[in-house]
Structure formats: structure tokens, C-alpha cells
Coordinates of C-alpha atoms in Angstrom, one line a residue:
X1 CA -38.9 186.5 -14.8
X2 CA -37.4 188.5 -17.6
X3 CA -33.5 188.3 -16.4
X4 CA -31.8 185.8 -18.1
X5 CA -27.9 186.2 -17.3
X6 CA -26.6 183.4 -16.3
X7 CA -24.9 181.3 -19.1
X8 CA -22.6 179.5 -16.8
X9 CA -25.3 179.1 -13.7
X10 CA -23.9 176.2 -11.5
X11 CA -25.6 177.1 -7.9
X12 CA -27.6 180.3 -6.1
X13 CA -25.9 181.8 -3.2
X14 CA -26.0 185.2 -0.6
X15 CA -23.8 186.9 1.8
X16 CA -22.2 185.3 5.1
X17 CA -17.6 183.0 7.4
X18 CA -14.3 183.9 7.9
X19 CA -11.9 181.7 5.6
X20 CA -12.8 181.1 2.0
X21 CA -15.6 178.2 1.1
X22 CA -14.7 175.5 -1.4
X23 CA -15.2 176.4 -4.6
X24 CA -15.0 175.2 -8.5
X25 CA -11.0 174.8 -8.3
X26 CA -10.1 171.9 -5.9
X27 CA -8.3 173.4 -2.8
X28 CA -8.2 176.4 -4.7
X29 CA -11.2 178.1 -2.5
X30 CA -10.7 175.9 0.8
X31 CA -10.6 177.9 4.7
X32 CA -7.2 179.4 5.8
X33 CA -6.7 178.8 9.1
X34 CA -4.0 181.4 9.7
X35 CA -3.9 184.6 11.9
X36 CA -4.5 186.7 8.9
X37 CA -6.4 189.3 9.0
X38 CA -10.5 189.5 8.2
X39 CA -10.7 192.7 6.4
X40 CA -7.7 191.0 4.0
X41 CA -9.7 187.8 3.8
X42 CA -12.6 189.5 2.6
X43 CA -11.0 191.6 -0.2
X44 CA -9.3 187.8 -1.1
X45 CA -12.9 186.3 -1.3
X46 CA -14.1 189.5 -3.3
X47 CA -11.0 189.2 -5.7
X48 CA -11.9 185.4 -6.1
X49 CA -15.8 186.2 -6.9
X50 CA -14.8 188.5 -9.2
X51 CA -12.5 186.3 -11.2
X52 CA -15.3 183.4 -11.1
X53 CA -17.6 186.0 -12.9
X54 CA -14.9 186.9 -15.8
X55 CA -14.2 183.0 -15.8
X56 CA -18.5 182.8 -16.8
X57 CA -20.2 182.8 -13.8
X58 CA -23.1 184.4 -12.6
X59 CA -22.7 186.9 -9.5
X60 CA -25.4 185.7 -7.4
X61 CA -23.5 181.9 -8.0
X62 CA -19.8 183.5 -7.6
X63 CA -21.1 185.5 -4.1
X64 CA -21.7 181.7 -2.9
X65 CA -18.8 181.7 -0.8
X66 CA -19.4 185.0 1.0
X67 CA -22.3 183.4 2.3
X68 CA -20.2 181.4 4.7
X69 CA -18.6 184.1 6.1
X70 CA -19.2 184.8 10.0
X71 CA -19.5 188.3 10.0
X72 CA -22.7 189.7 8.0
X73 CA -20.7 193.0 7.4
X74 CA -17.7 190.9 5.6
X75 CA -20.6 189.7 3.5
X76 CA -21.9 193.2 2.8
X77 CA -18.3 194.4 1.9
X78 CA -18.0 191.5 -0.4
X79 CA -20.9 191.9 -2.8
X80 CA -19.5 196.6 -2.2
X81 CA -16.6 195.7 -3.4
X82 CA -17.7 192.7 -6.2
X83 CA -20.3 194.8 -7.7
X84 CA -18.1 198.2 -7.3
X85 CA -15.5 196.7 -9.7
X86 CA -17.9 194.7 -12.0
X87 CA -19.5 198.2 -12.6
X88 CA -16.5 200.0 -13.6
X89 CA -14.1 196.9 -14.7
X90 CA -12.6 198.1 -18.1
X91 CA -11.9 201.7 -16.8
X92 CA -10.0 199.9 -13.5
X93 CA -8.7 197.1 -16.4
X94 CA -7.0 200.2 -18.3
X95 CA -5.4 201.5 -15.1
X96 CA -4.0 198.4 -14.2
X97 CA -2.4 197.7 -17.6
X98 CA -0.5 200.8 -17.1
X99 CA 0.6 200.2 -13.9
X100 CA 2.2 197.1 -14.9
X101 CA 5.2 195.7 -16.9
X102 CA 3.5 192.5 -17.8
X103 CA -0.3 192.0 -17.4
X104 CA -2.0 189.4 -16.0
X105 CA -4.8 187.4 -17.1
X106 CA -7.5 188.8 -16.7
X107 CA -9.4 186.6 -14.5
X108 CA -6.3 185.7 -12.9
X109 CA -7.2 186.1 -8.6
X110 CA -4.6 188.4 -8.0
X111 CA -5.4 190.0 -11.3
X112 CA -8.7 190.7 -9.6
X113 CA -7.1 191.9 -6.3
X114 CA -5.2 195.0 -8.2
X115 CA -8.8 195.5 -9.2
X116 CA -10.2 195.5 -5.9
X117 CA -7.2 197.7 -4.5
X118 CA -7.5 200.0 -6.9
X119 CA -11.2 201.0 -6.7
X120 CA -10.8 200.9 -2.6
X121 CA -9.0 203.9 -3.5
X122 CA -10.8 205.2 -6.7
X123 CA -14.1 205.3 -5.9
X124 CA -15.0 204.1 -1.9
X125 CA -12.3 206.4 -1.2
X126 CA -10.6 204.1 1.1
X127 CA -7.7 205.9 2.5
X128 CA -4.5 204.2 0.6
X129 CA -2.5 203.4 3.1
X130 CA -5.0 201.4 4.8
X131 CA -6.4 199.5 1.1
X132 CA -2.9 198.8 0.4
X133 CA -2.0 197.4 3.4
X134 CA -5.0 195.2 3.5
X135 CA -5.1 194.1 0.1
X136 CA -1.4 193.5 -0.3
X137 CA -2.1 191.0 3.4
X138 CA -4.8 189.2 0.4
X139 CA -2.5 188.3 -1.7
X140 CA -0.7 185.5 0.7
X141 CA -4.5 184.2 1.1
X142 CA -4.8 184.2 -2.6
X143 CA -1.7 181.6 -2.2
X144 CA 0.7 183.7 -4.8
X145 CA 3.0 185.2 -2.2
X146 CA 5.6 185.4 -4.7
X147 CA 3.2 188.2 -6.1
X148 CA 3.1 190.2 -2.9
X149 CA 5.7 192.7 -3.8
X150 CA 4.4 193.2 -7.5
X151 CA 0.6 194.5 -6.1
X152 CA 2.7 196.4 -3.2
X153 CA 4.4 198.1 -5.8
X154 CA 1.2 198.9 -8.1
X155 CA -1.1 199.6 -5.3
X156 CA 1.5 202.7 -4.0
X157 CA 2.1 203.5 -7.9
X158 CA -1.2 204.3 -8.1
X159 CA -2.1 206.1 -5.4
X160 CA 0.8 208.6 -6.2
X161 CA 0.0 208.5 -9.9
X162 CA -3.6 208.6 -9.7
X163 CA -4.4 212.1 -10.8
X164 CA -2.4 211.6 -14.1
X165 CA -3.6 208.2 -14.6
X166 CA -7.5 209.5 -14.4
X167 CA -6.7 212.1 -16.7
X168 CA -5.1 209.5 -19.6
X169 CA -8.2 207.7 -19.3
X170 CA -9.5 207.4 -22.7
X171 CA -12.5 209.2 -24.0
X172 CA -13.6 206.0 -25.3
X173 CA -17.3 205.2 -24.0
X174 CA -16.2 201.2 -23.8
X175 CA -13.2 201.9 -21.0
X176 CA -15.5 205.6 -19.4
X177 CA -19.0 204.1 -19.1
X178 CA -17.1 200.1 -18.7
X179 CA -19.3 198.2 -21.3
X180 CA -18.6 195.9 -23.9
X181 CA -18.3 197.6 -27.3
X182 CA -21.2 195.4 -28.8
X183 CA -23.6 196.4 -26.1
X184 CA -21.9 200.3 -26.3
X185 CA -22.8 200.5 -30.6
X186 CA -26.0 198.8 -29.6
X187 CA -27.2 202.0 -27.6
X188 CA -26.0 204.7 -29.6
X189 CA -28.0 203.0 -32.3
X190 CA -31.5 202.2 -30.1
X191 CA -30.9 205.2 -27.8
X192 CA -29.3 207.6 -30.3
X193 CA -30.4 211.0 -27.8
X194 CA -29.9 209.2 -24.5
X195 CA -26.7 206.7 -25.0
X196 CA -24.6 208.4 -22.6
X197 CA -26.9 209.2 -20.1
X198 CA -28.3 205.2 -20.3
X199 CA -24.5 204.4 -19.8
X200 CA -24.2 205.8 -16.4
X201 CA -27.4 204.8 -15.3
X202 CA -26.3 201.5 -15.7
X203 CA -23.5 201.8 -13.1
X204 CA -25.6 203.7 -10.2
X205 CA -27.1 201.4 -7.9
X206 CA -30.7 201.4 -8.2
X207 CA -33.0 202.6 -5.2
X208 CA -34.8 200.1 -3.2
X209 CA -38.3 200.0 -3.9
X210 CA -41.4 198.2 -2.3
X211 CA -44.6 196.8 -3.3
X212 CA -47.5 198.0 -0.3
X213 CA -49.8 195.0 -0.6
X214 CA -53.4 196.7 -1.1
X215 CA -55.1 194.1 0.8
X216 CA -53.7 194.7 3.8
X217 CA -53.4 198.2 4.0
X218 CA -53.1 201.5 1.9
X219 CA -49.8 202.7 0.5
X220 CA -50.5 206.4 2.5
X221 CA -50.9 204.0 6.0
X222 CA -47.5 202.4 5.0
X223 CA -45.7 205.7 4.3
X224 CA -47.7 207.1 7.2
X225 CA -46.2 203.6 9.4
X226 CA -42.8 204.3 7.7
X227 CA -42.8 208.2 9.0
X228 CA -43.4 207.0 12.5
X229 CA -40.4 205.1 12.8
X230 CA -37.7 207.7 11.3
X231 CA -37.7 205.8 7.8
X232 CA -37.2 207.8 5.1
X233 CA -39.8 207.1 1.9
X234 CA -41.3 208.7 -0.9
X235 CA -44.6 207.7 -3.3
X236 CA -43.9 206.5 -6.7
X237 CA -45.4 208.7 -9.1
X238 CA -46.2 206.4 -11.5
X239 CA -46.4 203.0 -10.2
X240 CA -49.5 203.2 -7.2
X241 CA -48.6 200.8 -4.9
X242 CA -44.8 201.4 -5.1
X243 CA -42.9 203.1 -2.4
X244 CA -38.9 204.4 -2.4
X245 CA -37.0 203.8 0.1
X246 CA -34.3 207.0 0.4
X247 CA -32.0 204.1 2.0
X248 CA -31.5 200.4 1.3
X249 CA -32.2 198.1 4.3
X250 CA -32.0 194.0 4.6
X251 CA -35.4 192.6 3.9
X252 CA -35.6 191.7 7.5
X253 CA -35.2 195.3 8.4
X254 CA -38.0 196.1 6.2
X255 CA -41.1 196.7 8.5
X256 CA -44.2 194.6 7.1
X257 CA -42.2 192.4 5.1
X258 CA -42.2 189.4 6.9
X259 CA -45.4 189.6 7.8
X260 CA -47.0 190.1 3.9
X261 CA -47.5 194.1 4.0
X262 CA -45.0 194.5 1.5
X263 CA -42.7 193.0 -0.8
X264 CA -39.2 194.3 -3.1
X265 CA -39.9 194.8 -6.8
X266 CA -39.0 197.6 -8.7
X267 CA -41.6 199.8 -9.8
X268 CA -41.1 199.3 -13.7
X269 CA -41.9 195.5 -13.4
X270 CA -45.3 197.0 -10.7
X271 CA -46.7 198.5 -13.9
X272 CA -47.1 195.1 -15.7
X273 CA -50.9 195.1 -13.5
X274 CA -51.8 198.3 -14.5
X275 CA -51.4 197.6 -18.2
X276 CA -53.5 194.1 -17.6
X277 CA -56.6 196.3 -16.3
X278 CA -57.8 193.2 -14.5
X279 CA -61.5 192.6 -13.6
X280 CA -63.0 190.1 -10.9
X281 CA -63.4 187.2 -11.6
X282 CA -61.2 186.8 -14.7
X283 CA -58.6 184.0 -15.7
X284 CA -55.4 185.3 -16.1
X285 CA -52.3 183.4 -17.2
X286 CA -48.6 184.6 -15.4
X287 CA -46.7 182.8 -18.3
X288 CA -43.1 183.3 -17.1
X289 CA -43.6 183.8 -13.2
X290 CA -40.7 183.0 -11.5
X291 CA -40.2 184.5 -8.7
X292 CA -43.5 185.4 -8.7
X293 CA -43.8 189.4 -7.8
X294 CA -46.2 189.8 -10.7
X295 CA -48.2 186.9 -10.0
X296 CA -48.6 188.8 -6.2
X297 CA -49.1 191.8 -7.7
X298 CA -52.0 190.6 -9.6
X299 CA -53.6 188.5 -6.8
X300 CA -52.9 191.8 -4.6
X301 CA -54.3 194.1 -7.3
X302 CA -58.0 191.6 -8.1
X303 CA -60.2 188.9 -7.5
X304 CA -58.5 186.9 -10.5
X305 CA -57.9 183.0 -10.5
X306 CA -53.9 183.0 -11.7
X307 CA -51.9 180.3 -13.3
X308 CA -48.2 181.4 -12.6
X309 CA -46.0 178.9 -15.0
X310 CA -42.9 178.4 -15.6
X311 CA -40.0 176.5 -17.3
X312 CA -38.3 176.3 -14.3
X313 CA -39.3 173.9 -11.6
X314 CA -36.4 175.1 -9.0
X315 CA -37.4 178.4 -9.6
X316 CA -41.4 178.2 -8.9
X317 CA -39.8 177.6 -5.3
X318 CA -39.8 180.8 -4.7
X319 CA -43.0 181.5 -6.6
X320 CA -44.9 179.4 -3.7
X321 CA -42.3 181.2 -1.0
X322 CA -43.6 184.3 -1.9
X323 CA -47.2 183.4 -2.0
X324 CA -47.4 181.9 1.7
X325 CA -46.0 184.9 3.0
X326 CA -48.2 187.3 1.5
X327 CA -51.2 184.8 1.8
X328 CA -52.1 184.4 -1.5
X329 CA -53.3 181.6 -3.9
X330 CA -52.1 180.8 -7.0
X331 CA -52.2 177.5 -9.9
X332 CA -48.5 177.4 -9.3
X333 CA -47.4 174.9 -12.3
X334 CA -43.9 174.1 -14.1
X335 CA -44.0 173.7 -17.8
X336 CA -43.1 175.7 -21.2
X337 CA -44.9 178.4 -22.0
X338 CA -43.9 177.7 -25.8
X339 CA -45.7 174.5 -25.7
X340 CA -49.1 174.5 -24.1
X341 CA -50.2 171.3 -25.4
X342 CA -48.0 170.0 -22.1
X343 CA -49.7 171.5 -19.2
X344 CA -53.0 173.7 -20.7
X345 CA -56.5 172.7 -19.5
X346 CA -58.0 174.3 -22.2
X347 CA -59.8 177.0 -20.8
X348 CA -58.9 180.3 -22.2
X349 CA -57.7 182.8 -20.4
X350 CA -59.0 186.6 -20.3
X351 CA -55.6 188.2 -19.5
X352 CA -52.1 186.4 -20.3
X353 CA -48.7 188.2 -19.4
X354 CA -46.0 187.5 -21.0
X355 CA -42.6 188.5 -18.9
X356 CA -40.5 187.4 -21.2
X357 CA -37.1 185.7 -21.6
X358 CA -34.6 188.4 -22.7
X359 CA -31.2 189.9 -21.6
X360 CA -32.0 191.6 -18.7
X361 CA -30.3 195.3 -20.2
X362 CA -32.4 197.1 -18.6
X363 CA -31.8 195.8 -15.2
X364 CA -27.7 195.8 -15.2
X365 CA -27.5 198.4 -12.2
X366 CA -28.4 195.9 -10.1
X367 CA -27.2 193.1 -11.8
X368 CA -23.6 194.3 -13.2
X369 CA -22.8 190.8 -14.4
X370 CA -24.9 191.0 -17.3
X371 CA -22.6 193.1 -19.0
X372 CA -19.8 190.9 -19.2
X373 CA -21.7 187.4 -19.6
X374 CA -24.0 188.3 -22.1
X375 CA -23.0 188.1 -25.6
X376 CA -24.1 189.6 -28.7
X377 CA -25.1 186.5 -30.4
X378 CA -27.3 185.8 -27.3
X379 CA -29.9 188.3 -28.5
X380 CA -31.0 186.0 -31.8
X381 CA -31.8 183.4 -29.6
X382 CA -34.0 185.3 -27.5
X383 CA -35.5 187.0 -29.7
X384 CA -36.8 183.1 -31.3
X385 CA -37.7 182.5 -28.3
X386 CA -40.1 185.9 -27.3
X387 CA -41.5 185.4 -30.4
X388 CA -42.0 181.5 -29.7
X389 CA -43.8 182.1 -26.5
X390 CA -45.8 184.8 -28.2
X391 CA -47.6 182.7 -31.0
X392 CA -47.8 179.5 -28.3
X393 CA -50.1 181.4 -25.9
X394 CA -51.9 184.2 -28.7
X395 CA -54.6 181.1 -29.1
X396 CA -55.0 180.5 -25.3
X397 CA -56.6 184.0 -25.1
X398 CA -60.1 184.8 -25.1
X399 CA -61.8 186.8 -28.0
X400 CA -61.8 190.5 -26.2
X401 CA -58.9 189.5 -24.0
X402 CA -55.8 191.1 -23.2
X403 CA -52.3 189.7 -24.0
X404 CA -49.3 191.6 -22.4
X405 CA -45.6 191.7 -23.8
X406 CA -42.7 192.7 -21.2
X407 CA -39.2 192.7 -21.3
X408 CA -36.2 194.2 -19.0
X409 CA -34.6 195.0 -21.5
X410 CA -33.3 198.2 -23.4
X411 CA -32.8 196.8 -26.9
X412 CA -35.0 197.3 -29.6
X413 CA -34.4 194.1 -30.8
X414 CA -36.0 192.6 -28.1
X415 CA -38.9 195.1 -27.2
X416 CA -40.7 197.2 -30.3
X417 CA -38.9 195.1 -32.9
X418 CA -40.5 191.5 -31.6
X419 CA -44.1 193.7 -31.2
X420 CA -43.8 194.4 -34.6
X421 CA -43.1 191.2 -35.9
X422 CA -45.9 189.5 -33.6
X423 CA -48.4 191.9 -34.7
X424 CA -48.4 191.5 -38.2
X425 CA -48.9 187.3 -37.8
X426 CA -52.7 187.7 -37.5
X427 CA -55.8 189.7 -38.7
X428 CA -57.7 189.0 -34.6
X429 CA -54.6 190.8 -33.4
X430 CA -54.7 195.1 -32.2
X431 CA -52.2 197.3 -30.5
X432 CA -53.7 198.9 -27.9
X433 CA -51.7 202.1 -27.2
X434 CA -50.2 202.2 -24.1
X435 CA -51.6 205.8 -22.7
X436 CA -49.0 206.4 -19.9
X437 CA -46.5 209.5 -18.4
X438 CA -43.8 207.2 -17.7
X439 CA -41.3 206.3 -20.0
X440 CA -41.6 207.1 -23.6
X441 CA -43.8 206.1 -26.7
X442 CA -42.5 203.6 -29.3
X443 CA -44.2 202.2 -33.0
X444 CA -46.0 199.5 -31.0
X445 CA -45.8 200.2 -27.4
X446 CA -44.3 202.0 -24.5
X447 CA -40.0 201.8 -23.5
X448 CA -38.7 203.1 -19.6
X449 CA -35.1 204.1 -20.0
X450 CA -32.7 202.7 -16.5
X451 CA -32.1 205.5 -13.8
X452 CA -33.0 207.3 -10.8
X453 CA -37.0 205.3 -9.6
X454 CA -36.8 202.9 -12.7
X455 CA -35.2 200.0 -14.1
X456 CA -35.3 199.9 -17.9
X457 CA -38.3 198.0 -19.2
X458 CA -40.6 197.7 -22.7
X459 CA -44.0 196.9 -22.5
X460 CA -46.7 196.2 -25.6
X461 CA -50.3 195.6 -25.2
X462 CA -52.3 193.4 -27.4
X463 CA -55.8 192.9 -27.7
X464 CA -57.9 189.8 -29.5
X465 CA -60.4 191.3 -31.8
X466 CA -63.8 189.7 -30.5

């Protein structure tokens, strides 16, 4: 449950309706009932989800429309072209600037369309006469015809101009990489080695990768099941039950997911269970659960009794989703991990993870969002609130017990720096060094920089002196 980027959350929503769904602008997002056509409409609902995400929402909430669209492969092009741009938005911001007179705002919906155009042609390689002609046909859908000429105009300009324009491109890592300068200085200070390369990792789409559920079969039967049927997959090397898909697939395409064989989780957040080194029979706490792939994993993994908790009701939803399909049992409860006093039995509890609330950096490659709705004064508060959690649950564990620390995050602050503040607030508290050939050793615990099988993570491991 570690990603926390949505400061402006207002609704969830996924992929599918020709004509544009209400949205947070009266009339602004109703259905067009013209004869325009689709392939314009859906560059008009990208532009608009776009724009909603510079305005302060989410992407998942902002992609709500596109779920209301007829044609699953309008959906799909939405969220291509929505996350294409989100990934490289200041570079296509700095192109656009010098392509017009005036600028725009910029989460103005037309503003958002030149954006759109622009990397049709950039990077999907769309060929220009046919992304200019469909994007241009967006703009009457966008209701600012009076604009049509203007994004005419820029669209060709840059498709002659291109070549120059790429070259002018400053060497600036803020407009080349496309992140906000706090969270540029940020890396060059925590990653001073691997910045650049962290950068790009950032904006490459991560692979899809599944969780084999032991209990139903063995990850060399799935890969053996996967072979059979012409699907492409490789072992994790790190992560034991984890499988890489070479292509991505709808869930529904995924053979054994429906039916509890397997499940999607990245295998950074599968090594959480390793680092537990559960035994049967123990009480384990899954402190921040939501949606529940650890709390699986663990169940999947052992013959433990789990508590998953969490803060948020709505979200345990999918906790108990998850759980029926894979036929597993959990103590699925909502409450504050911060203040036990509110929902603890008082049993201790022999292993107590601890996925923490952070900023979700390490994770942006598949969520490009966080990049632009996380602020810099956003990582004070969660670092009070890591640390909060911590020292709540550090009495509910056992003498001998295990407690585990875990963020998706690639800041220091919010990884080795709240490890080392935790473990100096009491004498029954040890390190255990994390012994692993993944990722990299840190002071107090182990870091897993984003790119190519993993998303960026930080795990510490604490022990209670018996």
C-alpha cells in the first residue's frame, strides 16, 4: 500500500464509449453527438485527462471517462497517449512554447491537445499527416473551434521543424528526463552515481510481472503452462515466485488469473515475504494492506494467521476481492496503524510489515502522475507519519519477532534516513542485515534502484531483542 499520489483523489476509474463522460466542469465533459470522428474523440478525451492531471488529479481518477468509451482499443489509446505525454511533459512543454506566439495555459484542453499531437509524431511515430489531421478534427470536440487553425498551424510547424527543434532541446535534466527540478536535485543528491540512469527508468514502462501462487502449483508448471500456449515468460532471478511477462496482456488474458493461479505484483514488492522469513503457525500483522498482494503473498507463502489493516475502509474492498479469488483467509479490518489502542486485541504479533505511506518514487514508470502531483513539502509529512506507524506497532511485536520496514520509494528521506531515526529510539531494537543480490546495501538496510524487472523499493529489517 506504499503509493500515496493522489492529493486531489475525487473517484477511481479504468478504460472504456464513444463521446466524452461528464466530468468536474459542468457541460464541459458531456457526449458529442456529432459525426466526428472516433480516433479524434479519443485524442480529445486523452487531451482532457491530461489537463485534469495538471489541474491536481490523479490519473487513475482523470482516465474515469475513458472508461465509458465503447471501443476497448479507444480506451487502450487513451491511457498510450495520457501516460506517453505525462512521461515526457516538460520536454513536449518546451517544444510547444516555441512553436507558439503566445502560450497557453498549461492545463488549458487544447493546451493539452498540441501535447498530444506532438508526441503522436515524436515518439509513437504516428505518421504526421494522419496525427495532424486527427488531432486538429479534436479540437472542435474540445469546443474551441476558434483554435482550430492555431494547432493546424503548430502541428505542421513541427513536423517540418522537428529535427531543429530536438536538437535546441536543452541539456537541462528537468526539460530531457521531464521531472520537476525538486525531485531532479533530489536524485543527484540520493543517487549521486546513478541519477541519470534512475531518470530514464522512470519514463520506460515497466514489464508486467506475476505472482505464481505456490499453493496451487509451482512457478516451473506455470512457465511450463505459459510455454505451451505461445506466451512468452521468463523466471525472476531474484523474487521466487515471480514471473516476467516479455509482453503485457489484460488481466483477463492472463491464463490462471481468474481462477487464483496467479496474481500482478511487481517483483520488488514479492520480496517483502522473503525478508519476513515466516514460520507456521505465526501471527503476522499486514499493517498497511490495501490492496492486499502482500497479505496474499504471505498466506500463499505459510501457514500464518494474517491481520491485513488499513486506514482505508474503501480500499480493504479490494483486499477481500483479492482474497476470494485466490481462496485465501485473512482478519481483514479497517483502522490506523498509528493508533492501535482502536482496533488491537492485544495479542502480539510474531511478524509485523510495515508497507508504508510514502511517495511512491520508486514506482513512477507506472504511475507518471506522481511526478507532477507530488510536492516537495509532501515528503516531511510522510516521513511523520512512517515514523508514527513505526513506534505505534514496535510494542505489538513479540520479544524475538520480526518487524519489516518498506517503502516505494527512492528517497533517502523516506527509506535509510527513517531506519536510522527508528533504530536509535530503543535499546530491544537490532538491524538485521538484509543479505540479498538484489539491489544494493545501505547504513541500515537494503535500496532497489527503478528499471528493467524492478520497481524502486527500500526495505529494513528489525528484530526485538528477546
Amino acid at each position: 500500500m506504499s503509493v500515496q499520489h493522489r492529493p486531489s483523489r475525487v473517484g477511481a476509474g479504468s478504460a472504456a464509449s464513444h463521446g466524452l463522460s461528464t466530468g468536474h466542469r459542468a457541460g464541459h465533459d458531456a457526449p458529442q453527438r456529432g459525426n466526428h470522428r472516433p480516433l479524434a474523440n479519443v485524442r480529445a478525451v486523452a487531451a482532457r485527462t491530461i489537463s485534469r492531471v495538471l489541474r491536481g488529479r490523479s490519473l487513475d481518477d482523470a482516465l474515469e471517462p475513458a472508461s465509458r468509451l465503447r471501443m476497448a482499443s479507444d480506451a487502450a489509446m487513451v491511457r498510450t497517449l495520457s501516460y506517453g505525454v505525462l512521461r515526457e511533459l516538460s520536454a513536449l512543454q518546451w517544444l510547444t512554447v516555441q512553436l507558439l506566439d503566445k502560450p497557453l495555459a498549461a492545463d488549458d484542453d487544447v493546451a493539452a491537445l498540441l501535447l498530444v499531437g506532438i508526441h503522436q509524431m515524436r515518439t509513437l511515430r504516428t505518421p504526421a499527416h494522419a496525427a495532424i489531421h486527427e488531432t486538429v478534427d479534436a479540437v472542435e470536440i474540445l469546443k474551441q473551434p476558434q483554435l482550430h487553425g492555431l494547432v493546424n498551424a503548430v502541428l505542421r510547424r513541427y513536423s517540418r521543424e522537428a529535427g531543429v527543434l530536438e536538437q535546441r532541446l536543452p541539456k537541462d535534466a528537468t526539460i530531457r528526463y521531464s521531472h520537476p527540478a525538486w525531485m531532479v536535485e533530489t536524485l543527484q543528491r540520493d543517487w549521486p552515481q546513478q541519477w541519470e540512469s534512475v531518470l530514464a527508468a522512470n519514463n520506460v514502462q515497466g514489464p508486467l510481472t506475476l505472482r505464481v501462487n505456490r499453493r496451487r502449483l509451482s512457478r516451473d508448471e506455470y512457465l511450463k503452462r505459459l510455454a505451451e500456449m505461445n506466451i512468452a515468460a521468463e523466471a525472476h532471478p531474484h523474487a521466487a515466485d515471480a514471473v516476467t511477462l516479455a509482453e503485457p496482456r489484460p488481466v483477463e488474458k492472463i491464463p490462471g488469473f481468474v481462477s487464483g493461479q496467479v496474481s500482478v505484483q511487481d517483483a520488488s514488492a514479492q520480496l517483502a515475504v522473503d525478508l519476513l522469513d515466516l514460520k507456521p503457525g505465526q501471527r503476522v500483522l499486514d499493517a498497511c494492506a490495501a490492496p492486499g498482494g502482500k497479505t496474499a503473498h504471505m498466506l500463499e507463502r505459510a501457514d500464518v494467521t494474517v491481520t491485513a489493516l488499513d486506514a482505508d475502509g474503501a480500499r480493504l474492498i479490494r483486499v477481500d476481492e483479492n482474497l476470494r479469488r485466490l481462496k485465501l483467509q485473512a482478519n481483514v479490518l479497517a483502522g490506523d496503524a498509528g493508533e492501535p489502542a482502536r482496533w488491537h486485541d492485544r495479542k502480539p504479533y510474531d511478524r509485523i510489515l510495515v508497507d508504508a505511506p510514502c511517495s511512491g518514487t520508486g514506482v513512477i514508470r507506472r504511475h507518471p502522475d506522481i511526478k507532477w502531483l507530488r510536492r516537495p513539502g509532501d515528503i516531511a509529512t510522510l516521513q511523520q507519519t512512517q515514523l508514527r506507524l513505526l513506534k505505534a506497532l514496535w510494542p505489538l511485536l513479540k520479544p524475538g519477532g520480526r518487524l519489516v520496514y518498506a517503502t516505494c520509494s527512492i528517497l533517502r528521506d523516506e527509506g535509510d534516513e527513517i531506519a536510522g531515526r527508528f533504530r536509535l529510539l530503543g535499546e530491544d531494537l537490532r538491524v538485521v542485515p538484509v543479505a540479498a543480490t538484489w539491489g544494493e546495501k545501505t547504513d541500515h538496510g537494503r535500496r532497489i534502484a527503478p528499471g528493467g524487472a524492478h520497481d524502486g523499493f527500500y526495505y529494513a529489517v528489525f528484530e526485538k531483542k528477546a
